[in-house]
PDB file of C-alpha atoms in Angstrom:
ATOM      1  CA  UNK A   1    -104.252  14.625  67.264  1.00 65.00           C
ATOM      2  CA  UNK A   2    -102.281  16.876  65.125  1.00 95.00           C
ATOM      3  CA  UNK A   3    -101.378  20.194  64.879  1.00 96.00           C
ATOM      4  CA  UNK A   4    -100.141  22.529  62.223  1.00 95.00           C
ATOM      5  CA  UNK A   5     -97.754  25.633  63.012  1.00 95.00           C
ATOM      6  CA  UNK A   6     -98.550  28.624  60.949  1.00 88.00           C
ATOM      7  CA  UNK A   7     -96.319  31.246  61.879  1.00 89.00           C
ATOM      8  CA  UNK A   8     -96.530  32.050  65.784  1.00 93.00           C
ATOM      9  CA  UNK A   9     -99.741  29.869  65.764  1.00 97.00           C
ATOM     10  CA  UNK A  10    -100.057  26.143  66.451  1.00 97.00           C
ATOM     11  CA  UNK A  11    -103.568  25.072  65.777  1.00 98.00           C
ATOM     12  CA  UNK A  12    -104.731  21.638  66.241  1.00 98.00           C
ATOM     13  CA  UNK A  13    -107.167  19.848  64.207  1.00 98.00           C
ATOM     14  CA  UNK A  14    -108.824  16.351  62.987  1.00 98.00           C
ATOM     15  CA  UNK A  15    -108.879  15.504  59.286  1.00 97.00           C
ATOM     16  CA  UNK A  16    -111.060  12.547  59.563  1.00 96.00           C
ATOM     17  CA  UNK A  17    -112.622  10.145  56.262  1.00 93.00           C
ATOM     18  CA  UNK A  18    -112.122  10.129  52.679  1.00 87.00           C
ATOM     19  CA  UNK A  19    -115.319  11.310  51.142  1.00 86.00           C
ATOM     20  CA  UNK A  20    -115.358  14.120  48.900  1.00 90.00           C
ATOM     21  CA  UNK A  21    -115.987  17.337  50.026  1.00 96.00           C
ATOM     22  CA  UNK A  22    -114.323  18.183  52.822  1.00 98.00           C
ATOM     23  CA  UNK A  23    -116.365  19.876  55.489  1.00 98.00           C
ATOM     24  CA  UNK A  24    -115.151  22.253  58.186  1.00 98.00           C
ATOM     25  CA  UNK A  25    -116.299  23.032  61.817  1.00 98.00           C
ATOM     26  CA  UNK A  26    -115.628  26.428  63.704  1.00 98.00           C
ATOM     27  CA  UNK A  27    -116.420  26.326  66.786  1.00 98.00           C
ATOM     28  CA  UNK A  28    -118.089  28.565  68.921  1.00 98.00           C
ATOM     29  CA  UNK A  29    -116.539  31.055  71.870  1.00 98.00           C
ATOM     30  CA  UNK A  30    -115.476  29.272  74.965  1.00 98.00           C
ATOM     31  CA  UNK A  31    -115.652  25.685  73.186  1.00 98.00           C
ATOM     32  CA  UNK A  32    -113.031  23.022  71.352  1.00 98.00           C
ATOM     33  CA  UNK A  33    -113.522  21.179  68.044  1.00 98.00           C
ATOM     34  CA  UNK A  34    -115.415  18.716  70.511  1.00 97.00           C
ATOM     35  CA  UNK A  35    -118.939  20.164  70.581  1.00 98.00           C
ATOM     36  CA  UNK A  36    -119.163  18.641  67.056  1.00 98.00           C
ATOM     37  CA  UNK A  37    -118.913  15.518  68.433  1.00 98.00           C
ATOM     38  CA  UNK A  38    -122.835  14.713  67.678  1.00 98.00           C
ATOM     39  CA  UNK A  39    -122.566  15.502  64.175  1.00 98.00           C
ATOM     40  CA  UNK A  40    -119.615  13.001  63.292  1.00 97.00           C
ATOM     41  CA  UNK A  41    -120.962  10.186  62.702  1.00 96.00           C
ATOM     42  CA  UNK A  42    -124.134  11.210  60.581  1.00 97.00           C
ATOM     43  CA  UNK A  43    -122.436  13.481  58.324  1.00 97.00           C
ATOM     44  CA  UNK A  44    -118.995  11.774  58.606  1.00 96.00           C
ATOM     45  CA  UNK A  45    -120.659   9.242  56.445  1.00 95.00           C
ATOM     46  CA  UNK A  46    -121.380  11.742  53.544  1.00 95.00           C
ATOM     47  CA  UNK A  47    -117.771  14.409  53.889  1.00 97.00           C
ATOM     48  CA  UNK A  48    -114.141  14.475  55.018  1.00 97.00           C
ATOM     49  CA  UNK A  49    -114.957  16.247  58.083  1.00 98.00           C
ATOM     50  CA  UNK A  50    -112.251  19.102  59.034  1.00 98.00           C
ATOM     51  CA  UNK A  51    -112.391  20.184  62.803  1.00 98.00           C
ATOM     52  CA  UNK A  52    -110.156  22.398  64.528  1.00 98.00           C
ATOM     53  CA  UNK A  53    -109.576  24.818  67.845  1.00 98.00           C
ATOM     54  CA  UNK A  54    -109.869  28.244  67.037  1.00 98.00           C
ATOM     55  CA  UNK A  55    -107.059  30.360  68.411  1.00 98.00           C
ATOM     56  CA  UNK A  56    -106.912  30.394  72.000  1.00 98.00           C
ATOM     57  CA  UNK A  57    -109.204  27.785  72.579  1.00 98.00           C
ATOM     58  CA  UNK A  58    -108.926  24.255  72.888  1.00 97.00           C
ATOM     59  CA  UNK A  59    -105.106  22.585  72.087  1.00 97.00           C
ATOM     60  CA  UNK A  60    -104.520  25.593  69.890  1.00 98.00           C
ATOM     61  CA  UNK A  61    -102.090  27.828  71.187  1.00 97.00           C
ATOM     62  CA  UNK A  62    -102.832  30.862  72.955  1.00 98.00           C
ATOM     63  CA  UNK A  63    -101.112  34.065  71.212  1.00 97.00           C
ATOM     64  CA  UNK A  64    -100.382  37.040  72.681  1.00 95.00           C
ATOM     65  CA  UNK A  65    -102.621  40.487  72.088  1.00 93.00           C
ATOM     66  CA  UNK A  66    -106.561  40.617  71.600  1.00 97.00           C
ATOM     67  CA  UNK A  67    -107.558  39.140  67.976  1.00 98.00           C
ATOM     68  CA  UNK A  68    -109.667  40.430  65.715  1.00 98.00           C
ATOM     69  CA  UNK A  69    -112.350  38.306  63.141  1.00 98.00           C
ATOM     70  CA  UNK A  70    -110.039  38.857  60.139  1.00 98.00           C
ATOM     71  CA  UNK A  71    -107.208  37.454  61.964  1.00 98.00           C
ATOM     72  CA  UNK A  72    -109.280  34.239  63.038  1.00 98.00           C
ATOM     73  CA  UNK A  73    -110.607  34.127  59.376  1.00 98.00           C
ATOM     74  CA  UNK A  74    -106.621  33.847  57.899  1.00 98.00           C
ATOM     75  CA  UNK A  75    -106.054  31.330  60.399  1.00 98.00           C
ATOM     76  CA  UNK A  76    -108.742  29.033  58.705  1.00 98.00           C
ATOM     77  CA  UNK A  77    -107.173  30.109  55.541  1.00 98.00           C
ATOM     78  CA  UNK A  78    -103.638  29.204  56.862  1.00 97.00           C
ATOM     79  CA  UNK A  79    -104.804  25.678  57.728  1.00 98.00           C
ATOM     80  CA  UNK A  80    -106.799  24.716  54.641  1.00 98.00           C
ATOM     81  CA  UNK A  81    -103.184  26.244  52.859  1.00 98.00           C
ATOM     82  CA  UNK A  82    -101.088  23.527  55.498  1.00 97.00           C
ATOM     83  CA  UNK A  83    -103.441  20.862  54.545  1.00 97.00           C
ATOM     84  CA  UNK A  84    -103.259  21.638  50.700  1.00 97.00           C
ATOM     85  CA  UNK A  85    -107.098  21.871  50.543  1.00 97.00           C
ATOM     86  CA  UNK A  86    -108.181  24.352  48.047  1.00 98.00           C
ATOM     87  CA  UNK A  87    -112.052  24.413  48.482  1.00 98.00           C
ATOM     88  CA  UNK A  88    -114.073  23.368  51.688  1.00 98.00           C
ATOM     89  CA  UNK A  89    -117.947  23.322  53.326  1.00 98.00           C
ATOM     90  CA  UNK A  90    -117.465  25.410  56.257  1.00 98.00           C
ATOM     91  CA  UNK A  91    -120.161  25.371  59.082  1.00 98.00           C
ATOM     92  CA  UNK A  92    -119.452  27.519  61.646  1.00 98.00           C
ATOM     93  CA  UNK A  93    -121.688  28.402  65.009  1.00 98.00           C
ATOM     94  CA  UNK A  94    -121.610  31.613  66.885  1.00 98.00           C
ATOM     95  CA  UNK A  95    -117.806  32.885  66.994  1.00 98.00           C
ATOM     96  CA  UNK A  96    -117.415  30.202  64.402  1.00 98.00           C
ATOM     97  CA  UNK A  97    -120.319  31.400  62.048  1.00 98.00           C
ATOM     98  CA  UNK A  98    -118.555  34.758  62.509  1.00 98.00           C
ATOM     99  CA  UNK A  99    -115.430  33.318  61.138  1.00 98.00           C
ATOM    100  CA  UNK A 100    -117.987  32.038  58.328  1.00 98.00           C
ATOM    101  CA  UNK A 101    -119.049  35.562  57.431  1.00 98.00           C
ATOM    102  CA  UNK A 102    -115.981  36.852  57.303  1.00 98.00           C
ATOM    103  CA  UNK A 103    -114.567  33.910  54.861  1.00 98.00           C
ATOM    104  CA  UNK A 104    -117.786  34.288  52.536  1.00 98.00           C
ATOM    105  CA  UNK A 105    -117.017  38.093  52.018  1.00 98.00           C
ATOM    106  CA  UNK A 106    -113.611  37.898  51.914  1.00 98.00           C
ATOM    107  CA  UNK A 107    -112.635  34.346  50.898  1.00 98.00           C
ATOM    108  CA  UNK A 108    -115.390  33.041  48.523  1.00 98.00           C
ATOM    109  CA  UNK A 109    -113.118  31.145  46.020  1.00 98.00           C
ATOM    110  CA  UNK A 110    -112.457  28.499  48.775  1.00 98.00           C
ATOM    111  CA  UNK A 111    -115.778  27.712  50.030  1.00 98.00           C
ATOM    112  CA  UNK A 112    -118.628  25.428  47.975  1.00 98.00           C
ATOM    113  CA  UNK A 113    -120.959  26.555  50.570  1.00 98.00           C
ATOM    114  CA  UNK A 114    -121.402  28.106  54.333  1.00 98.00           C
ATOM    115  CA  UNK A 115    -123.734  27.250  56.896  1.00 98.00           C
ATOM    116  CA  UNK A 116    -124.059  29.722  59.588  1.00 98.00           C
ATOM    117  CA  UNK A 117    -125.165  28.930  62.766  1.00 98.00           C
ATOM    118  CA  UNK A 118    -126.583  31.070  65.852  1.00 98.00           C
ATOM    119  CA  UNK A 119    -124.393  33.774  65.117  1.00 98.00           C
ATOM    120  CA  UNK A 120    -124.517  37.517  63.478  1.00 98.00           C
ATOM    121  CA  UNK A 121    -123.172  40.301  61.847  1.00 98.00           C
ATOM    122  CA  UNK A 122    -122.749  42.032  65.095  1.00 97.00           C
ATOM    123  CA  UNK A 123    -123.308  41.293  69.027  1.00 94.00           C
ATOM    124  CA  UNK A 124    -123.127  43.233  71.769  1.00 92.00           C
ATOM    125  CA  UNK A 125    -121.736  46.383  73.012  1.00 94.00           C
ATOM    126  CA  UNK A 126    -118.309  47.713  73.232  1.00 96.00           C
ATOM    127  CA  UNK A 127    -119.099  47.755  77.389  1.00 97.00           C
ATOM    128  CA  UNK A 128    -120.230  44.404  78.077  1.00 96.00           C
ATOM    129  CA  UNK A 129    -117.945  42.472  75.836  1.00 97.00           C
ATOM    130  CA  UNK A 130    -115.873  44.570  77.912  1.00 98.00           C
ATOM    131  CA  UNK A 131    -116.962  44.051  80.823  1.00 97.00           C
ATOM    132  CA  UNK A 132    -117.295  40.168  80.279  1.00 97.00           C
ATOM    133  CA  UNK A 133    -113.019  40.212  79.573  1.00 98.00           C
ATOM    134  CA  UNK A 134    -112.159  42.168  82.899  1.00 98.00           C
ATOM    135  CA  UNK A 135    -114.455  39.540  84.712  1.00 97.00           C
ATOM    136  CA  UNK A 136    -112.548  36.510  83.110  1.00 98.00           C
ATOM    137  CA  UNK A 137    -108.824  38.111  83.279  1.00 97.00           C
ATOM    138  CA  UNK A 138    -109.613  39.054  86.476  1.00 97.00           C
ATOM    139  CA  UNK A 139    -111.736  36.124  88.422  1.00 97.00           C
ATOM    140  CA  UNK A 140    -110.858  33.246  85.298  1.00 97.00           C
ATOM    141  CA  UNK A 141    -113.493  30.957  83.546  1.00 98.00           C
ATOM    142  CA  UNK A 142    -115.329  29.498  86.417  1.00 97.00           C
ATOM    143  CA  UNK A 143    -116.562  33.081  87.130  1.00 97.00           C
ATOM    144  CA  UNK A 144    -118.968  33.298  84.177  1.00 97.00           C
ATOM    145  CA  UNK A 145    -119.759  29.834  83.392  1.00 96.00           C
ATOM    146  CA  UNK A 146    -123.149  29.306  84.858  1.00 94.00           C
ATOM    147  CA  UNK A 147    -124.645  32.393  83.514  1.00 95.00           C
ATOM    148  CA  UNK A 148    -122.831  31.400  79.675  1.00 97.00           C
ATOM    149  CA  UNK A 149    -124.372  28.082  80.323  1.00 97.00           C
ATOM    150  CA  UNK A 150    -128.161  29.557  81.271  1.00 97.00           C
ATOM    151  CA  UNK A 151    -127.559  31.070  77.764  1.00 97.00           C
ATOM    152  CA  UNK A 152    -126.284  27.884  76.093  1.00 98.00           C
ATOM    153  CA  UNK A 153    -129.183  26.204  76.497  1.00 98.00           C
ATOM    154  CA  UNK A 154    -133.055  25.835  77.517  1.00 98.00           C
ATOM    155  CA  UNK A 155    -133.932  25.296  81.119  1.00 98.00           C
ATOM    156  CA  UNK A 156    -136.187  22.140  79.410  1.00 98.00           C
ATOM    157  CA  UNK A 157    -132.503  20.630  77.905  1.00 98.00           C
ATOM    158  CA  UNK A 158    -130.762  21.607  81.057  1.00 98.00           C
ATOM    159  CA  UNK A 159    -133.374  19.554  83.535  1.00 98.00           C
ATOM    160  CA  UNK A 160    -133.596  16.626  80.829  1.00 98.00           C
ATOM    161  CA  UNK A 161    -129.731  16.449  79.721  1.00 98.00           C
ATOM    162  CA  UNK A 162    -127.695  17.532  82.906  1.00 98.00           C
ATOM    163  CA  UNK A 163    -124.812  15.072  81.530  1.00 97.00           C
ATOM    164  CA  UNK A 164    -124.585  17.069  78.530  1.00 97.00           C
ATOM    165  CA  UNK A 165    -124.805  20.157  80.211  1.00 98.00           C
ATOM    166  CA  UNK A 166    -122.449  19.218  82.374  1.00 97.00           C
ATOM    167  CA  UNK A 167    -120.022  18.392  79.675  1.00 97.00           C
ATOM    168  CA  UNK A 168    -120.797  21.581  77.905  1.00 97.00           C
ATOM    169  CA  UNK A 169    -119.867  23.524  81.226  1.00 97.00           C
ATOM    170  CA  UNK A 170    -117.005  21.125  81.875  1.00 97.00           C
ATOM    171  CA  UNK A 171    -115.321  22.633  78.220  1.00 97.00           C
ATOM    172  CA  UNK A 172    -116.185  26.255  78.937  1.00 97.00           C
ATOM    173  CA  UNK A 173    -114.228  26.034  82.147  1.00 97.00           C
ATOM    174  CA  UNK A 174    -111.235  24.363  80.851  1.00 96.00           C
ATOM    175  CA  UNK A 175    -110.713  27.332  77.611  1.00 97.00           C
ATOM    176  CA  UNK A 176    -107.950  29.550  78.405  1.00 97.00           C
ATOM    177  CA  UNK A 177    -108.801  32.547  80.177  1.00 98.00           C
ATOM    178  CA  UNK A 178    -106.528  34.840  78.007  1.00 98.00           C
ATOM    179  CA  UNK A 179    -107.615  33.249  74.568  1.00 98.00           C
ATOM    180  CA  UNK A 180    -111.331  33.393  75.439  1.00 98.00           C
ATOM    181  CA  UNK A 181    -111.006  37.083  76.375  1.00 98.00           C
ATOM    182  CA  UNK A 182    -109.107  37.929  72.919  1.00 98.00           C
ATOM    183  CA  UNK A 183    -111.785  36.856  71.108  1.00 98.00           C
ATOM    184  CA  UNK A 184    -114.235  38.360  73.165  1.00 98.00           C
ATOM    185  CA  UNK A 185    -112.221  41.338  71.571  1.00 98.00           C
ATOM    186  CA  UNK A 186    -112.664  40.092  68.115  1.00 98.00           C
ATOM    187  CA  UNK A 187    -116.277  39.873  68.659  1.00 98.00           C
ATOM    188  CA  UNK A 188    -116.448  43.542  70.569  1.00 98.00           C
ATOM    189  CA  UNK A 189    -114.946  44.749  67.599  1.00 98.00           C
ATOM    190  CA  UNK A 190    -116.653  42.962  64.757  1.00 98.00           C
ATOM    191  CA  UNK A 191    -118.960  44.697  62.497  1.00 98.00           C
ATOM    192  CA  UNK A 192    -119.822  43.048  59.811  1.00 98.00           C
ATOM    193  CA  UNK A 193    -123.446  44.463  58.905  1.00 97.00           C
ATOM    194  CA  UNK A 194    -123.284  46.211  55.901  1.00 97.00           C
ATOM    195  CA  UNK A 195    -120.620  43.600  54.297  1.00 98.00           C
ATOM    196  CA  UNK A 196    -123.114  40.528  54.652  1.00 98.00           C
ATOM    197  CA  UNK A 197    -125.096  41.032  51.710  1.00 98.00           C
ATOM    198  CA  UNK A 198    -121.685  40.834  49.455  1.00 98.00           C
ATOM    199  CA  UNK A 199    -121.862  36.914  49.953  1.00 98.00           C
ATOM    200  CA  UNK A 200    -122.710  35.286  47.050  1.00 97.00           C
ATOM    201  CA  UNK A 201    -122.365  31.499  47.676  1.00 98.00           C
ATOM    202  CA  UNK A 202    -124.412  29.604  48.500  1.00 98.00           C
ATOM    203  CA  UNK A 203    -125.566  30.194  52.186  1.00 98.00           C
ATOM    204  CA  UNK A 204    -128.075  28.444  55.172  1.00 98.00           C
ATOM    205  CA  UNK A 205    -128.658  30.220  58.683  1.00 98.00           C
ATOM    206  CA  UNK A 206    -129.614  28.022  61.433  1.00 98.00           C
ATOM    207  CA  UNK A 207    -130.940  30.120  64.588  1.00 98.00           C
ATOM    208  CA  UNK A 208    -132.725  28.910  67.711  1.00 98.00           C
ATOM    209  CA  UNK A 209    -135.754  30.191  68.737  1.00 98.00           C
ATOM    210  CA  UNK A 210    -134.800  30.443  72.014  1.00 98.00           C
ATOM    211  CA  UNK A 211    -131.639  31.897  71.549  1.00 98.00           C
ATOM    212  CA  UNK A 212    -130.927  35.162  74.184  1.00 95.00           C
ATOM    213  CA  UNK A 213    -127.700  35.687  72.689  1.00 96.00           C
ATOM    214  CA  UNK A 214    -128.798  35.745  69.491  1.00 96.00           C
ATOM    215  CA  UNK A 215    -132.495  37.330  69.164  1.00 94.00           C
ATOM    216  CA  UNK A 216    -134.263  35.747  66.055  1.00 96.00           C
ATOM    217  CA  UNK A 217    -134.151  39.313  64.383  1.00 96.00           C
ATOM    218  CA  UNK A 218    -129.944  38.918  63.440  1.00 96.00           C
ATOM    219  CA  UNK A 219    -130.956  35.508  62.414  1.00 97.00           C
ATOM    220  CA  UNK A 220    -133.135  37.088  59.903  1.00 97.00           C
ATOM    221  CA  UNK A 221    -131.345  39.770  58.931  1.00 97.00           C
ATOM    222  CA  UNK A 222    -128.328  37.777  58.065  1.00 97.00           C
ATOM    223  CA  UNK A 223    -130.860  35.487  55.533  1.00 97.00           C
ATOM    224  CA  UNK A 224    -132.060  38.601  54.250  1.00 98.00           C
ATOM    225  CA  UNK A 225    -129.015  40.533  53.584  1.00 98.00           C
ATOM    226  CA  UNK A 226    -127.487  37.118  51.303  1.00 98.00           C
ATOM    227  CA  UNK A 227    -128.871  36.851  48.450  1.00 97.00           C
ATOM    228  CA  UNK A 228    -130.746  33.555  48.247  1.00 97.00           C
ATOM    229  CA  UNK A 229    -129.696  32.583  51.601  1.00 98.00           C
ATOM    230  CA  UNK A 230    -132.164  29.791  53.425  1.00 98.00           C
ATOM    231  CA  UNK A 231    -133.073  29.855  56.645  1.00 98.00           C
ATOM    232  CA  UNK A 232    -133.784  27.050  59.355  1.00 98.00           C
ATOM    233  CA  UNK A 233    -135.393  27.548  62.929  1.00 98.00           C
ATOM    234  CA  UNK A 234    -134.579  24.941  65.659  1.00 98.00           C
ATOM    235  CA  UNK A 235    -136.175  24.314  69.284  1.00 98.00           C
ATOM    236  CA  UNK A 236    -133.012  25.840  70.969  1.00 98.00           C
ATOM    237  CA  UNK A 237    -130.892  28.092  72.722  1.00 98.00           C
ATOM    238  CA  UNK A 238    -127.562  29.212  71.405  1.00 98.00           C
ATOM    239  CA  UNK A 239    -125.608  25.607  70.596  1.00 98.00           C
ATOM    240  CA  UNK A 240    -128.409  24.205  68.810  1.00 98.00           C
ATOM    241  CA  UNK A 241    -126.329  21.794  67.143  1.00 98.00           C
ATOM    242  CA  UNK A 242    -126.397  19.951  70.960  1.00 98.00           C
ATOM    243  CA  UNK A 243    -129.641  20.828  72.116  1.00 98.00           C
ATOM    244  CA  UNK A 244    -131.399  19.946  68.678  1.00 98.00           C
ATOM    245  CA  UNK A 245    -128.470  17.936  67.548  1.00 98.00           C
ATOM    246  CA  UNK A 246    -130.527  15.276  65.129  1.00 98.00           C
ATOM    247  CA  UNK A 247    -132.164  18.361  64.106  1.00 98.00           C
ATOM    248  CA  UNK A 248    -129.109  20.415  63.241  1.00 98.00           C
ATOM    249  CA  UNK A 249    -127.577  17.614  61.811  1.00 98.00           C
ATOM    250  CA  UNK A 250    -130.348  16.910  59.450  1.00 98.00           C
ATOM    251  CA  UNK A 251    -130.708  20.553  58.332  1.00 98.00           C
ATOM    252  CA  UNK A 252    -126.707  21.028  57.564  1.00 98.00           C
ATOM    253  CA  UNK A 253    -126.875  17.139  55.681  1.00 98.00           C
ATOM    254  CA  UNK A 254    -129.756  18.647  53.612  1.00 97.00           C
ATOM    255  CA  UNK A 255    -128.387  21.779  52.263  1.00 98.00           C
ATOM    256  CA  UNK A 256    -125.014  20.521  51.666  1.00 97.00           C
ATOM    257  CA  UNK A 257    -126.010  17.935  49.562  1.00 93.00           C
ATOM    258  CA  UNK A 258    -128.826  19.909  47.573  1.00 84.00           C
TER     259      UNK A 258
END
């Protein structure tokens, strides 16, 4: 796979087709550019699909210092500059859709249209997101992955797909202690709430309806802060585009092509 060096970053990424528009993936916290990996083939038929590991994650390369959303945001805007593509779908879930905000707010000239996915303006609190990086620096990745995973997913998907589950854990325990916890800090200090409504593209949030992480309330708030944004409920926990993949899949398809 290849990777692109922009500045002190090297971020790797997949560039895969050659139909017209290209469509982007962000993934979410404490994943690679793998958990896409059921949407590929469906919508790899219709785009250019454009996948990458977020900083710190992944085959990307773990900088030094905690990051913050804008600095995540200008790395997507560094690659799409590397790759000499001006204008992009960009679907991002959780951390990713985060990354999505920020870019429709701050970046609208190169998107067509965003899709985000289980994810919000703001989450948290200052102490557990602070609490959750002493607990990884301290104790590493293993030491929070079954309670992430409880969160990931619905205890009906984790009794009927413990291979994918297992999978799912298996990429959770493998991201980079350090990276993970610097963009728990870019989450901590996110705050993106009163920005939201100055998207103007064209926009679809995808929640679950079993989501703990993210209670359907953000979901809603994020639809009804964009103006003419659409919104989309699946049977699911947080990575709905697994759990409900066919789903997901079918909902992003739909609006993209609309």
């Amino acid at each position: 796979m290849p990777f692109v060096d922009i500045g002190e970053l090297k971020t790797h990424y997949a560039l895969t087709g050659d139909r017209e528009p290209v469509l982007m993936f962000s993934n979410s916290l404490g994943t690679d550019f793998s958990m896409w990996d059921p949407q590929m083939e469906e919508l790899g038929r219709r785009f250019r699909i454009l996948r990458y590991d977020t900083r710190g994650h992944g085959r990307s390369s773990v900088t030094a210092g905690e990051y913050t959303i804008e600095q995540l945001g200008c790395d997507v805007l560094g690659l799409l500059d590397s790759l000499l593509i001006e204008r992009v779908h960009f679907c991002g879930l959780s951390m990713g859709g985060m990354i999505g905000i920020w870019l429709g707010i701050h970046a609208p000239t190169r998107l067509h249209r965003v899709v985000l996915c289980n994810t919000a303006a703001r989450i948290g609190t200052r102490e557990v997101w602070n609490a959750r990086i002493a607990k990884v620096r301290k104790d590493g990745m293993k030491s929070v992955a079954a309670v992430v995973i409880e969160r990931w997913f619905t205890p009906t998907f984790r009794a009927s797909f413990p291979e994918k589950v297992a999978r799912a854990q298996q990429m959770l325990e493998n991201s980079p202690p350090e990276g993970y916890a610097s963009c728990c800090a870019a989450i901590r200090d996110m705050d993106q709430r009163e920005a939201v409504a100055q998207i103007k593209i064209p926009t679809l949030v995808i929640y679950g309806g079993s989501d703990s992480v993210i209670p359907t309330a953000e979901a809603h708030f994020l639809a009804e802060q964009i103006p003419g944004a659409a919104e989309v409920e699946l049977a699911a926990a947080h990575l709905s585009s697994v759990e409900q993949a066919d789903a997901f899949t079918e909902a992003v398809g739909k609006f993209l092509s609309a």
